[in-house]
GROMACS .gro file of C-alpha atoms in nm:
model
  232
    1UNK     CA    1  -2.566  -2.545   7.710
    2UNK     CA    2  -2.629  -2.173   7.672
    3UNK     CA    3  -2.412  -1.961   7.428
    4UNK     CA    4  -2.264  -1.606   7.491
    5UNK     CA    5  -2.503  -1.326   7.378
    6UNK     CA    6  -2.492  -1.183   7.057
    7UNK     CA    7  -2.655  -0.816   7.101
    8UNK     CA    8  -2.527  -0.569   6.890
    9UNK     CA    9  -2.413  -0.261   7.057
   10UNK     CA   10  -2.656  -0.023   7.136
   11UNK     CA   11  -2.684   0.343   7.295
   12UNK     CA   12  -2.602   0.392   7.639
   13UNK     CA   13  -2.964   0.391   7.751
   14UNK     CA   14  -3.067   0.138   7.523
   15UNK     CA   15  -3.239  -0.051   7.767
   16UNK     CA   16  -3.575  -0.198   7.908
   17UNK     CA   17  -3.773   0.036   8.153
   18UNK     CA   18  -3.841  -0.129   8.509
   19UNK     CA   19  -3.997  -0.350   8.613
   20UNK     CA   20  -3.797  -0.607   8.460
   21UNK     CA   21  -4.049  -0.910   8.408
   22UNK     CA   22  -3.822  -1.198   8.450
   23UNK     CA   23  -3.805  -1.578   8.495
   24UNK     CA   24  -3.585  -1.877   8.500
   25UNK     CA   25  -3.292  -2.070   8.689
   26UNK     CA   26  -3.087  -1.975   8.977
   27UNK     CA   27  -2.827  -2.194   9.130
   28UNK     CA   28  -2.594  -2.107   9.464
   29UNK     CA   29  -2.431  -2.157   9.766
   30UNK     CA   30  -2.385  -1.985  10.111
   31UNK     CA   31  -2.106  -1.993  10.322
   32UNK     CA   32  -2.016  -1.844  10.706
   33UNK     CA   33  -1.663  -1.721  10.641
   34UNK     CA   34  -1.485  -1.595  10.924
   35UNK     CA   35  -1.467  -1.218  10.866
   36UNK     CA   36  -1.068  -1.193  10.872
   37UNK     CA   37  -1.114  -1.398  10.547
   38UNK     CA   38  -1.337  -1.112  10.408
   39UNK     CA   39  -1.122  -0.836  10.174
   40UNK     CA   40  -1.412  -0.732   9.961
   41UNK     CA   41  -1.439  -0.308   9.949
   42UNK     CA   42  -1.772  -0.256  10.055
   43UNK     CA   43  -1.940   0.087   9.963
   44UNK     CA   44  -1.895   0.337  10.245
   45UNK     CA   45  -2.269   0.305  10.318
   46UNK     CA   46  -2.181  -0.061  10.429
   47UNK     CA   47  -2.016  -0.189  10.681
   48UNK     CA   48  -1.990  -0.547  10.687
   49UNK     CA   49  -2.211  -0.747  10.886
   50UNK     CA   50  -2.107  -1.083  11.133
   51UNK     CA   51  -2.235  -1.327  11.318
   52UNK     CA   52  -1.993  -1.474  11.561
   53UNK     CA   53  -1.766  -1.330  11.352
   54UNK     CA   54  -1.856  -1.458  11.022
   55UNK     CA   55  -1.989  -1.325  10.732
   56UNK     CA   56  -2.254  -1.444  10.507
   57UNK     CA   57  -2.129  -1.425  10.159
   58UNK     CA   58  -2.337  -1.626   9.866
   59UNK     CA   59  -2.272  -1.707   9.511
   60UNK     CA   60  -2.486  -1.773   9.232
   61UNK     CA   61  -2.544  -1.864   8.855
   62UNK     CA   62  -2.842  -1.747   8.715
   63UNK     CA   63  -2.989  -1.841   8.327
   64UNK     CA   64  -3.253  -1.614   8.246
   65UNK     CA   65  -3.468  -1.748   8.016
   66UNK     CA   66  -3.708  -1.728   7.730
   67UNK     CA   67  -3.998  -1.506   7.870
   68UNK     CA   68  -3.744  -1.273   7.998
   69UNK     CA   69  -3.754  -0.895   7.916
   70UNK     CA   70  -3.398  -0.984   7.821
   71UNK     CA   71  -3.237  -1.316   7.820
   72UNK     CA   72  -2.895  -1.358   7.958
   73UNK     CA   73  -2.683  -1.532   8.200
   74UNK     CA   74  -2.557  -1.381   8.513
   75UNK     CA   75  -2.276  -1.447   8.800
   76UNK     CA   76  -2.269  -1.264   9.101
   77UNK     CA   77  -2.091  -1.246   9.448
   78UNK     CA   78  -2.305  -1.103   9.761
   79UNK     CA   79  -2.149  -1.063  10.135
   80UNK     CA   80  -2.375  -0.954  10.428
   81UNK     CA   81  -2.395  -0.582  10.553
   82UNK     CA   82  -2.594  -0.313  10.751
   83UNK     CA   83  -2.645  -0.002  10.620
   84UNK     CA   84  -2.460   0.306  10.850
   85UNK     CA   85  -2.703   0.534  10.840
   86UNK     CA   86  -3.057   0.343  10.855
   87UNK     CA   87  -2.904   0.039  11.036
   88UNK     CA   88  -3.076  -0.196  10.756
   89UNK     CA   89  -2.914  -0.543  10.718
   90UNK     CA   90  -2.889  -0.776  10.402
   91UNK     CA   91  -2.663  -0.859  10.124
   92UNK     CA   92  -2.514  -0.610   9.897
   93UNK     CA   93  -2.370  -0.791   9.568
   94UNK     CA   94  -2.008  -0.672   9.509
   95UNK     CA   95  -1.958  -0.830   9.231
   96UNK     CA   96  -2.176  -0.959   8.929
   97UNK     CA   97  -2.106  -1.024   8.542
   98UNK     CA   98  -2.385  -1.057   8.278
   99UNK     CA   99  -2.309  -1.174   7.887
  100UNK     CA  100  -2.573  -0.936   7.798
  101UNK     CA  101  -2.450  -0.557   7.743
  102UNK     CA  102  -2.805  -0.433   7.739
  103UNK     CA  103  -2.821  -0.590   8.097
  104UNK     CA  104  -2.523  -0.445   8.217
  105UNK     CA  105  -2.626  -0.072   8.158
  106UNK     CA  106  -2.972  -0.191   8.288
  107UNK     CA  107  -2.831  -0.308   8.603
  108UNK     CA  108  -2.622  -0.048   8.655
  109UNK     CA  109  -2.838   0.263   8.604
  110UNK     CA  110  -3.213   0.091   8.729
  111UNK     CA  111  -3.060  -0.095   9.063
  112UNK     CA  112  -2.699   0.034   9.133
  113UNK     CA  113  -2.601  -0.352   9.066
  114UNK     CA  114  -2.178  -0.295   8.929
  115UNK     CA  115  -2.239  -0.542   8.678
  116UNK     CA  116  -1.956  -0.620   8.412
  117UNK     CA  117  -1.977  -0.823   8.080
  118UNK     CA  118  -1.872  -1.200   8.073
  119UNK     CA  119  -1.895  -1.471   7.907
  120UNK     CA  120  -2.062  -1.814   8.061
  121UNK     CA  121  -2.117  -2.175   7.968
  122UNK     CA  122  -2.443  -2.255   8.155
  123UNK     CA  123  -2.553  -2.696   8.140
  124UNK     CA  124  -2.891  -2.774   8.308
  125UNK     CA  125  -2.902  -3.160   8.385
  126UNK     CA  126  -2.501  -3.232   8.292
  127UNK     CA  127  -2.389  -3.590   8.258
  128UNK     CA  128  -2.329  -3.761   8.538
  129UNK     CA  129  -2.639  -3.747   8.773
  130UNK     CA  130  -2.553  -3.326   8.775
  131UNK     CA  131  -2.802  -3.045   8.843
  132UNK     CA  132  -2.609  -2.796   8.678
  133UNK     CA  133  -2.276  -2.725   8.560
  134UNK     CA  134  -2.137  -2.385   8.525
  135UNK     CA  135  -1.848  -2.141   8.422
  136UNK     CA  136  -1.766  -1.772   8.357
  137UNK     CA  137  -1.454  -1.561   8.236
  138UNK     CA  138  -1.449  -1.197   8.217
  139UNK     CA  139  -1.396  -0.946   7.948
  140UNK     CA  140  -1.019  -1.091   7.916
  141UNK     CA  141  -1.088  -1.415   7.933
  142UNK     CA  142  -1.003  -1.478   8.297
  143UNK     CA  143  -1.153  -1.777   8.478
  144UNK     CA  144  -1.391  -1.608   8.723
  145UNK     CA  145  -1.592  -1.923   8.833
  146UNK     CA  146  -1.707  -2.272   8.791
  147UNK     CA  147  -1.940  -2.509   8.993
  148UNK     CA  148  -2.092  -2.855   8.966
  149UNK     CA  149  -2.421  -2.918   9.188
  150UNK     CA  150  -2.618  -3.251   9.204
  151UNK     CA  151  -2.996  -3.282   9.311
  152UNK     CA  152  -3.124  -3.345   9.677
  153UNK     CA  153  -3.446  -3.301   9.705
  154UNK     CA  154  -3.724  -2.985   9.694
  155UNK     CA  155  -4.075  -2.939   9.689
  156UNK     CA  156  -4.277  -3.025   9.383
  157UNK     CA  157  -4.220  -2.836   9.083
  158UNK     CA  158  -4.623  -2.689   9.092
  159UNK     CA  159  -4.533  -2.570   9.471
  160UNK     CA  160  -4.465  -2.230   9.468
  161UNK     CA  161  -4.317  -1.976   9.747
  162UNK     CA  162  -4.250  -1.587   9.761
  163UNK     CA  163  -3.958  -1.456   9.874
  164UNK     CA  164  -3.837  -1.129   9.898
  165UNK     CA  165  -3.453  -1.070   9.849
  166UNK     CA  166  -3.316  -0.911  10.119
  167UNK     CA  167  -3.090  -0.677   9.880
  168UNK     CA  168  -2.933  -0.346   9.950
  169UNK     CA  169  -2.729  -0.135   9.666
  170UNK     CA  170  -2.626   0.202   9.661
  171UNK     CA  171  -2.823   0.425   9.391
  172UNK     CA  172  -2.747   0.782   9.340
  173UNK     CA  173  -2.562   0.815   9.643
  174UNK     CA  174  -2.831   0.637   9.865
  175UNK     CA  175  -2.898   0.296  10.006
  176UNK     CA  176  -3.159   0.125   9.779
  177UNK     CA  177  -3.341  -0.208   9.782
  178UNK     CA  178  -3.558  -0.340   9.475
  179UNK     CA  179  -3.890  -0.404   9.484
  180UNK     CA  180  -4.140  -0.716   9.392
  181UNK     CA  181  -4.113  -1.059   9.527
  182UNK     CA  182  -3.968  -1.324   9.358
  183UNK     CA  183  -4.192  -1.674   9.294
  184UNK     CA  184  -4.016  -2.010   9.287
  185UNK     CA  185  -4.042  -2.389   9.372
  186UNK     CA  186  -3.718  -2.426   9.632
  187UNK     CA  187  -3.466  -2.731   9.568
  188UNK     CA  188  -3.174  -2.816   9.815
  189UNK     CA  189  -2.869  -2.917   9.588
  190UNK     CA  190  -2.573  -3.119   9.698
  191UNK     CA  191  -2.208  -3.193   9.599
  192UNK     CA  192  -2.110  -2.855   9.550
  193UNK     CA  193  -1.773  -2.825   9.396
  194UNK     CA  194  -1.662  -2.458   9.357
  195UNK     CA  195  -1.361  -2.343   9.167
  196UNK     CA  196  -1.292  -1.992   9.221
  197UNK     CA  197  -0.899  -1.898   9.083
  198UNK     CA  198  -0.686  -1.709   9.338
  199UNK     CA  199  -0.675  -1.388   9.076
  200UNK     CA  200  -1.081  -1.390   9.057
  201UNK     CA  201  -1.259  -1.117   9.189
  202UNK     CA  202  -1.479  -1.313   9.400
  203UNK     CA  203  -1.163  -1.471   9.601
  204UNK     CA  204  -1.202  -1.149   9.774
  205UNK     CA  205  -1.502  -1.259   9.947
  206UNK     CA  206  -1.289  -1.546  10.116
  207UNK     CA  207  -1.487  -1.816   9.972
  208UNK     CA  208  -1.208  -1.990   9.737
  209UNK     CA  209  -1.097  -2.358   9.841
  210UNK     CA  210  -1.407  -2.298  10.105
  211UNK     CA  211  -1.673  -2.578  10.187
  212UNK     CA  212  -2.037  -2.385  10.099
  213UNK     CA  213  -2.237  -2.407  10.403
  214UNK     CA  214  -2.574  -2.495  10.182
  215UNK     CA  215  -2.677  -2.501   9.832
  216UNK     CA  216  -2.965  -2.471   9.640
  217UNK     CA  217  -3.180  -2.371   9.354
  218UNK     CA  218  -3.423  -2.110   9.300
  219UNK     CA  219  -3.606  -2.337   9.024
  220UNK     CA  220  -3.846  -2.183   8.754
  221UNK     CA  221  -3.800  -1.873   8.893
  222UNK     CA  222  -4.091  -1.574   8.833
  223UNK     CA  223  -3.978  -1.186   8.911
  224UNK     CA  224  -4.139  -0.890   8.878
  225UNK     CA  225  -3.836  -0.671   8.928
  226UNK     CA  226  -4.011  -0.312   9.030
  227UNK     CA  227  -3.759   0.016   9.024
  228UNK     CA  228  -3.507   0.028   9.364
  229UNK     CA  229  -3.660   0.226   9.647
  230UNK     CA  230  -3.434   0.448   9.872
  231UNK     CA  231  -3.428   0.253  10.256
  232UNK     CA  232  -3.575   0.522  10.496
   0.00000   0.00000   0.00000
């Protein structure tokens, strides 16, 4: 089980340069919520994205590990949008907490990501047949989010695919999207079981009390994360 960071605090631009080298454990879920359900504020540059009208919002748990540029766990909310102006679509995160306060100012000034500090109790392998187990509270100690997964089945482990996220932030007034593609060995995960308090930020994305519509990992992860690039 992972433990909350102990950085000390630092200046405000105390942190690493991009690309971010970075590597690990990713766990979520994707649901189609109908977009009624949806009360998220999306940046003006957004405008929220349906199909049939619902929304594709995710949620995730990320540990990254040793081999990191920084190490740190991570929770984040993401919802499905097209840009106004360029007509791009993907996922813009609205919300995402990190334990790590080098990471947050990282995030923040490198990617546009409106990360806040946290704290997270991250189990890989729990008892009980699990595939991970995990929980966050904010700076107050407010639940923000806990999940349970068990295994289904993926490719093996030496198997490797490259994906590029299909992210969209706003930077400096403009619609960015990072660069590099990410390497991992896909696993689908069952069982999910969600808990996401009614006074949680990411109840705003409709998704409390909410079946996920799939779930998996994004196992032994490898990212080159490049600086954001404005979306012509």
């Amino acid at each position: 089980m992972s433990t909350p960071s102990s950085e000390a605090p630092a200046p405000s631009n105390d942190y690493p340069p991009s690309p971010w080298q970075l590597c690990g454990q990713m766990y979520f879920s994707v649901w189609m919520v109908p977009a009624e359900r949806v009360q998220v504020r999306l940046e003006p540059a957004f405008e929220l994205l349906t199909f049939a009208g619902r929304a594709c919002v995710a949620a995730s748990f990320v540990d990254y590990q040793e081999g990191s540029v920084l190490t740190y766990g991570e929770l984040f909310g993401a919802v499905s949008v097209k840009a106004r102006d360029s007509g791009h679509r993907g996922l813009t995160v609205t919300h995402m907490w990190v334990d790590s306060e080098r990471s947050m100012r990282g995030g923040r000034a490198l990617w546009g990501m409106p990360k806040e500090m946290a704290r997270f109790e991250l189990a890989h392998q729990p008892p009980g047949a699990g595939a991970f187990a995990g929980a966050g509270w904010d700076a107050r100690g407010g639940e923000l989010a806990r999940v349970r997964f068990k295994a289904l089945g993926g490719l093996p482990r030496g198997v490797r695919i490259p994906m590029n996220l299909p992210d969209l932030q706003v930077l400096h007034g403009r619609v960015h999207t990072p660069n590099g593609a990410i390497r991992f060995s896909p696993r689908l995960l069952r069982g999910a079981e969600w808990s996401i308090p009614a006074e949680s930020p990411l109840a705003s994305l409709g998704i409390a009390g909410a079946s996920p519509w799939v779930s998996g990992q994004v196992r032994d992860f490898e990212w080159n994360l490049a600086a954001a690039t404005p979306v012509a």
